[in-house]
Coordinates of C-alpha atoms in Angstrom, one line a residue:
M485 CA -57.9 109.0 -57.0
I486 CA -54.9 107.2 -55.4
N487 CA -53.3 107.7 -52.1
I488 CA -49.6 108.6 -52.7
I489 CA -47.5 108.8 -49.6
P490 CA -44.3 110.7 -50.3
S491 CA -41.4 108.2 -50.0
R492 CA -38.1 108.9 -48.4
A493 CA -36.5 106.5 -50.8
P494 CA -35.9 107.4 -54.5
L495 CA -38.8 106.6 -56.8
G496 CA -36.2 105.7 -59.5
I497 CA -32.4 105.6 -59.8
G498 CA -30.4 106.2 -63.0
K499 CA -26.8 106.8 -63.8
K500 CA -26.8 110.6 -63.7
C501 CA -29.8 111.3 -61.5
Y502 CA -32.5 109.9 -59.4
I503 CA -36.1 111.0 -58.8
E504 CA -37.8 111.5 -55.5
A505 CA -41.1 112.8 -54.2
P506 CA -41.2 116.4 -53.1
T507 CA -41.3 117.0 -49.3
R508 CA -41.5 120.0 -47.0
K509 CA -37.8 119.7 -46.5
K510 CA -37.2 120.4 -50.2
M511 CA -39.1 123.6 -50.3
A512 CA -36.0 125.9 -50.2
A513 CA -34.4 123.8 -53.0
Y514 CA -37.6 124.1 -55.0
K515 CA -37.9 127.9 -54.6
D516 CA -34.2 128.3 -55.5
F517 CA -34.7 126.1 -58.6
L518 CA -37.6 128.3 -59.7
H519 CA -35.8 131.6 -59.1
R520 CA -32.7 130.4 -60.9
N521 CA -34.7 129.3 -64.0
E522 CA -37.5 131.8 -64.1
S523 CA -36.5 133.5 -67.4
Y524 CA -35.5 130.1 -69.0
H525 CA -38.9 128.7 -68.4
R526 CA -40.9 131.6 -69.8
P527 CA -43.0 131.7 -71.9
W528 CA -43.7 128.0 -71.4
V529 CA -44.3 128.0 -67.6
Y530 CA -45.2 130.7 -65.0
H531 CA -44.4 129.6 -61.5
S532 CA -45.6 130.8 -58.1
F533 CA -42.9 131.4 -55.5
K534 CA -45.3 131.5 -52.6
Q535 CA -45.0 129.0 -49.7
E536 CA -48.8 128.4 -49.9
Y537 CA -48.4 127.2 -53.5
Y538 CA -45.8 124.6 -52.4
E539 CA -48.0 123.5 -49.5
H540 CA -51.0 123.1 -51.8
Y541 CA -48.7 121.2 -54.3
L542 CA -47.8 118.7 -51.5
K543 CA -51.4 118.4 -50.5
R544 CA -52.4 117.5 -54.0
I545 CA -49.7 114.9 -54.1
K546 CA -50.9 113.4 -50.8
N547 CA -54.5 113.4 -52.1
G548 CA -53.5 111.4 -55.2
M549 CA -54.2 114.1 -57.7
L550 CA -50.7 114.1 -59.0
Q551 CA -47.2 112.6 -58.3
G552 CA -44.4 115.1 -58.2
C553 CA -40.9 113.9 -59.1
F554 CA -37.8 115.9 -58.3
V555 CA -34.9 115.1 -60.5
I556 CA -31.8 115.1 -58.4
D557 CA -28.2 115.1 -59.7
S558 CA -26.6 111.9 -58.3
Q559 CA -23.2 113.6 -57.9
T560 CA -24.2 116.8 -56.2
D561 CA -27.7 116.1 -54.8
N562 CA -28.8 119.3 -56.6
L563 CA -32.4 119.7 -57.8
V564 CA -32.0 119.8 -61.6
G565 CA -35.6 119.2 -62.8
I566 CA -39.2 118.8 -61.9
I567 CA -41.6 116.3 -63.4
N568 CA -45.3 116.1 -62.5
I569 CA -47.5 113.2 -63.3
N570 CA -50.8 115.3 -63.4
N571 CA -54.5 114.5 -63.5
I572 CA -54.1 110.9 -62.6
L573 CA -57.1 108.9 -63.7
L574 CA -57.5 105.3 -62.7
G575 CA -60.3 102.8 -63.5
P576 CA -60.7 102.0 -67.2
M577 CA -58.6 104.9 -68.4
R578 CA -55.5 104.6 -66.2
M579 CA -53.8 107.7 -67.7
A580 CA -52.2 111.0 -66.7
S581 CA -50.5 114.0 -68.3
L582 CA -46.9 115.0 -67.8
G583 CA -45.6 118.4 -67.0
Y584 CA -41.8 119.0 -66.7
Y585 CA -39.1 121.6 -66.6
G586 CA -35.4 121.4 -66.2
D587 CA -32.5 123.5 -64.9
E588 CA -30.9 125.7 -67.6
A589 CA -27.4 124.8 -66.4
Y590 CA -28.1 121.1 -67.0
A591 CA -29.9 121.6 -70.4
G592 CA -28.7 119.2 -73.2
K593 CA -26.8 117.0 -70.8
G594 CA -29.2 114.2 -70.5
Y595 CA -30.5 114.7 -67.0
M596 CA -34.1 115.4 -68.0
A597 CA -34.1 112.5 -70.5
E598 CA -33.0 110.2 -67.8
G599 CA -35.4 111.8 -65.2
M600 CA -38.3 111.5 -67.6
T601 CA -37.4 107.9 -68.3
L602 CA -37.4 107.1 -64.6
A603 CA -40.7 109.0 -64.1
I604 CA -42.4 107.3 -67.0
K605 CA -41.2 103.9 -65.7
Y606 CA -42.6 104.8 -62.3
A607 CA -46.0 105.9 -63.7
F608 CA -46.4 102.6 -65.7
E609 CA -44.9 100.1 -63.2
S610 CA -45.7 101.6 -59.8
L611 CA -48.8 103.6 -60.4
G612 CA -50.2 101.1 -62.9
L613 CA -51.0 103.6 -65.6
H614 CA -51.6 102.6 -69.3
R615 CA -51.2 106.0 -71.0
L616 CA -49.2 109.2 -70.5
E617 CA -49.7 112.4 -72.4
A618 CA -47.5 115.5 -72.8
N619 CA -49.1 118.6 -74.1
I620 CA -46.5 120.9 -75.5
Q621 CA -46.6 124.4 -77.1
P622 CA -45.6 124.1 -80.8
G623 CA -42.6 126.5 -80.4
N624 CA -41.1 124.6 -77.5
T625 CA -38.6 122.6 -79.7
P626 CA -36.4 121.3 -76.9
S627 CA -39.5 119.7 -75.2
I628 CA -40.7 118.2 -78.4
R629 CA -37.3 116.7 -79.1
L630 CA -37.3 115.3 -75.6
V631 CA -40.6 113.4 -75.9
Q632 CA -39.7 112.2 -79.4
K633 CA -36.4 110.8 -78.0
L634 CA -38.5 108.9 -75.4
G635 CA -40.8 107.4 -78.0
F636 CA -43.9 109.6 -77.7
R637 CA -45.9 110.0 -80.8
K638 CA -47.8 113.2 -81.9
E639 CA -51.5 112.6 -81.8
G640 CA -53.0 116.0 -82.4
F641 CA -53.3 119.7 -81.9
S642 CA -55.4 121.4 -79.2
P643 CA -56.1 125.1 -79.8
K644 CA -56.2 127.3 -76.7
Y645 CA -55.6 124.2 -74.6
L646 CA -54.1 125.7 -71.5
Q647 CA -53.9 129.2 -69.9
I648 CA -50.3 130.2 -69.2
G649 CA -49.4 133.7 -68.0
G650 CA -53.0 134.9 -68.5
K651 CA -53.1 133.8 -72.2
W652 CA -54.7 130.7 -73.7
C653 CA -52.0 128.8 -75.6
D654 CA -52.2 126.2 -78.3
H655 CA -50.6 122.8 -77.6
E656 CA -49.6 119.7 -79.5
R657 CA -50.7 116.4 -77.8
W658 CA -48.0 113.7 -77.6
A659 CA -48.6 110.3 -76.0
I660 CA -47.0 107.0 -75.1
L661 CA -48.6 103.7 -74.0
D662 CA -47.1 101.4 -71.4
E663 CA -46.5 98.7 -74.0
E664 CA -44.7 101.2 -76.3
F665 CA -42.3 102.5 -73.6
G666 CA -38.7 101.4 -74.1
K667 CA -39.3 99.7 -77.4
E668 CA -37.3 102.1 -79.5

């Protein structure tokens, strides 16, 4: 487990967006983002809108269980995506899994591709990870296209991998290694 202290500075800066760590001050923007995009994210993700969930999310970040990355539009400072570097394992594995979801109004405009690029770079360079996985439901074509664009390769299929909305869902396992990132 690593000790991640939320930074006031961006974790990464791109042309369209930057990524920053979630903070208590961002809770209203987070809840607004979830409400705005609730139907867009289903059936892939089911969110909790409770304040306690967000507080627990921040605590898990502080305890090094994950690193949250809010994708912020550089022009408007609007929250347009969320990327989580989950289940961080150090030692000989140095790996984590990615979870992410974007704003429907920004879909297809490159914000999540740039935000993911920044988050992956942060995971490899700042957290010292060697491997990142993205487990994606087979029907989630936009998500599959995103990881393909970023250089991930499909490694396998995991039946009933994750419980979402009370149902066990199959997932494809996609991965990228630090030495593969940015080579395409």
